[in-house]
Coordinates of C-alpha atoms in Angstrom, one line a residue:
G1 CA -35.3 28.1 -6.0
G2 CA -32.9 25.9 -4.0
H3 CA -33.6 23.7 -1.0
P4 CA -33.3 24.4 2.7
L5 CA -30.0 23.1 4.0
I6 CA -31.7 20.7 6.4
E7 CA -35.3 19.7 7.0
F8 CA -36.8 17.4 9.7
D9 CA -40.1 15.5 9.6
D10 CA -41.8 14.0 12.7
I11 CA -39.4 14.9 15.6
A12 CA -39.9 13.4 19.1
I13 CA -37.8 14.6 22.0
E14 CA -37.9 13.1 25.5
S15 CA -35.8 14.8 28.2
D16 CA -35.2 15.4 31.9
V17 CA -34.0 18.7 33.2
S18 CA -32.0 18.8 36.4
K19 CA -32.0 21.6 39.0
D20 CA -28.6 22.8 37.6
R21 CA -30.4 23.2 34.2
S22 CA -28.5 20.3 32.7
M23 CA -30.6 18.1 30.4
V24 CA -30.4 14.5 29.2
G25 CA -32.8 12.9 26.7
K26 CA -33.5 11.0 23.5
I27 CA -34.4 12.2 20.0
R28 CA -36.3 10.4 17.3
I29 CA -36.6 11.9 13.8
K30 CA -38.6 10.0 11.2
K31 CA -37.2 11.7 8.1
I32 CA -34.4 14.2 7.3
A33 CA -33.7 16.0 4.0
I34 CA -30.2 17.5 3.7
A35 CA -29.9 20.1 0.9
G36 CA -32.7 18.2 -0.9
L37 CA -30.3 15.5 -1.9
F38 CA -29.7 13.1 1.0
H39 CA -32.6 11.6 3.0
P40 CA -31.6 9.6 6.1
S41 CA -34.6 8.3 8.1
Q42 CA -35.5 6.6 11.4
L43 CA -32.8 8.5 13.3
T44 CA -32.4 7.9 17.0
A45 CA -29.9 9.5 19.4
R46 CA -29.2 10.4 22.9
F47 CA -28.3 14.0 24.0
E48 CA -26.8 15.7 27.0
W49 CA -26.6 19.4 27.7
S50 CA -24.5 20.6 30.6
G51 CA -22.3 23.6 31.3
G52 CA -22.5 25.0 27.8
K53 CA -21.7 21.7 26.2
L54 CA -24.1 19.7 24.0
V55 CA -23.2 16.0 23.3
V56 CA -25.3 14.0 20.8
S57 CA -24.3 10.4 21.0
D58 CA -25.5 7.0 19.9
V59 CA -26.8 8.5 16.6
V60 CA -28.2 5.7 14.4
A61 CA -30.1 6.2 11.1
D62 CA -31.1 4.3 8.0
W63 CA -29.8 5.7 4.7
A64 CA -30.3 4.5 1.2
G65 CA -30.3 0.8 2.1
G66 CA -27.5 1.2 4.6
S67 CA -26.9 2.8 7.9
I68 CA -25.2 5.8 9.6
D69 CA -23.7 5.9 13.1
A70 CA -22.5 9.2 14.5
R71 CA -21.5 11.3 17.5
F72 CA -21.4 15.1 17.7
A73 CA -20.4 17.6 20.4
V74 CA -20.5 21.4 20.6
N75 CA -18.9 23.4 23.3
S76 CA -19.9 27.0 23.5
E77 CA -17.1 28.3 25.8
P78 CA -14.6 29.8 25.7
V79 CA -15.3 29.9 21.9
P80 CA -17.9 27.7 20.0
T81 CA -16.1 24.6 19.0
F82 CA -17.3 21.3 17.6
E83 CA -16.1 17.7 17.2
S84 CA -17.8 15.0 15.2
W85 CA -17.4 11.4 14.2
M86 CA -19.5 9.5 11.6
E87 CA -19.5 6.0 10.0
V88 CA -21.6 5.0 6.9
R89 CA -22.1 1.3 6.1
G90 CA -23.6 -0.5 3.2
V91 CA -25.2 2.5 1.5
S92 CA -26.5 1.5 -2.0
V93 CA -25.2 3.7 -4.8
K94 CA -28.4 3.1 -6.8
N95 CA -30.6 4.2 -3.8
L96 CA -28.4 7.1 -3.1
S97 CA -28.6 8.3 -6.7
E98 CA -32.4 7.9 -6.7
D99 CA -32.7 9.8 -3.4
A100 CA -30.7 12.7 -4.9
G101 CA -33.1 12.8 -7.9
I102 CA -30.5 11.2 -10.3
N103 CA -31.5 8.2 -12.5
G104 CA -30.3 5.1 -10.6
G105 CA -30.6 2.8 -13.6
G106 CA -27.4 0.8 -14.3
K107 CA -25.8 2.0 -11.0
R108 CA -24.8 -0.5 -8.3
G109 CA -22.4 -0.9 -5.5
Q110 CA -22.1 0.0 -1.8
L111 CA -20.5 2.9 0.0
F112 CA -18.6 2.6 3.3
A113 CA -17.1 5.6 5.0
N114 CA -15.9 7.0 8.3
G115 CA -14.4 10.2 9.4
T116 CA -13.9 12.8 12.1
I117 CA -13.8 16.6 11.9
N118 CA -13.4 19.2 14.6
G119 CA -12.7 22.9 14.8
T120 CA -14.1 26.3 15.7
I121 CA -17.7 26.9 14.4
G122 CA -17.7 29.4 11.5
L123 CA -13.9 29.3 11.0
P124 CA -13.1 26.7 8.3
G125 CA -9.4 27.4 8.6
T126 CA -9.5 25.7 12.1
Y127 CA -11.2 22.5 10.8
A128 CA -9.1 19.4 11.2
G129 CA -9.9 15.7 10.7
C130 CA -9.8 12.7 8.4
V131 CA -12.2 10.8 6.1
S132 CA -11.9 7.4 4.5
A133 CA -14.4 6.1 2.0
S134 CA -14.7 2.9 -0.1
L135 CA -17.0 2.0 -3.0
V136 CA -17.3 -1.8 -3.4
E137 CA -18.4 -3.6 -6.6
A138 CA -19.6 -0.2 -8.0
R139 CA -21.0 0.7 -11.4
L140 CA -21.1 4.4 -12.1
E141 CA -21.4 6.9 -14.9
P142 CA -18.1 8.9 -14.8
L143 CA -18.0 12.7 -15.0
D144 CA -18.5 14.1 -18.4
V145 CA -14.8 15.0 -18.8
I146 CA -13.8 11.4 -18.1
R147 CA -16.4 10.1 -20.6
Q148 CA -15.1 12.6 -23.2
I149 CA -11.5 11.3 -22.7
G150 CA -12.9 7.7 -23.1
D151 CA -14.5 8.8 -26.4
L152 CA -11.4 10.5 -27.6
L153 CA -9.1 7.6 -26.8
G154 CA -11.6 4.9 -27.7
V155 CA -11.5 3.4 -24.2
D156 CA -15.0 2.0 -23.5
E157 CA -14.2 1.4 -19.8
L158 CA -14.2 5.2 -19.3
K159 CA -17.8 5.5 -20.5
M160 CA -19.2 3.4 -17.6
L161 CA -17.0 2.7 -14.7
D162 CA -17.2 -0.9 -13.3
L163 CA -15.1 -0.7 -10.1
K164 CA -14.0 -3.7 -8.1
K165 CA -13.0 -1.2 -5.4
A166 CA -12.4 2.5 -5.0
D167 CA -10.8 3.9 -1.9
A168 CA -10.2 7.5 -0.8
N169 CA -8.3 8.7 2.3
L170 CA -8.5 12.5 3.0
T171 CA -7.0 14.7 5.7
I172 CA -8.5 18.1 6.6
R173 CA -6.2 20.7 8.1
N174 CA -5.7 24.4 7.9
G175 CA -8.9 24.8 5.9
K176 CA -7.6 22.5 3.2
V177 CA -8.4 19.0 2.1
M178 CA -5.3 16.8 1.5
V179 CA -5.7 13.7 -0.6
D180 CA -3.6 11.1 1.2
Q181 CA -4.6 8.5 -1.3
I182 CA -7.2 7.7 -4.0
A183 CA -7.0 4.2 -5.4
I184 CA -9.4 2.9 -8.1
A185 CA -9.3 -0.5 -9.5
S186 CA -11.5 -2.2 -12.2
N187 CA -10.9 -5.2 -14.4
N188 CA -9.2 -3.0 -16.9
F189 CA -7.4 -0.2 -15.2
I190 CA -5.8 0.9 -11.9
M191 CA -5.4 4.5 -10.7
D192 CA -3.5 6.0 -7.7
A193 CA -3.4 9.6 -6.8
T194 CA -2.3 11.9 -4.0
G195 CA -2.3 15.7 -3.6
E196 CA -4.1 18.8 -2.3
T197 CA -7.5 20.2 -3.2

């Protein structure tokens, strides 16, 4: 079973090739499926290939009622390295759940995120970057273990999470994800956490 890591539907590429074999152009992709779970659409971007370096800039796509902006670069010499930046705005938790094949009923809220990551391709120990994400006015079903704790303690708020705001700030370095801060606030509880995963 399983899904391909990434699938594209309806790709259009316009480009110009120079005498020195460098290339510039535009890409349009109607639909993308990532691991069968995420489905951005209407992606447009510019690209430039020169001297072993590919830069994909001005990436814009629709995603689950919100949008994505991104930039990627890959440099093949002296070793293959990459750098990336992405921003996600106003993505609907309900739409995101439904896109991933999960019942979106009762879910609400919006996801905002941005981050950077860079390193040597194929060597996760070299990856470095940071990610910040926020959920605003979200209603989610918590993980089974959290629901079970809610049942055990008789805390109804842990059976369905109504979050005013949830923020996460992560740093990636030396192949590890460091949790700089996770802060979750609802009408009835507040949680803060830091650590290493």
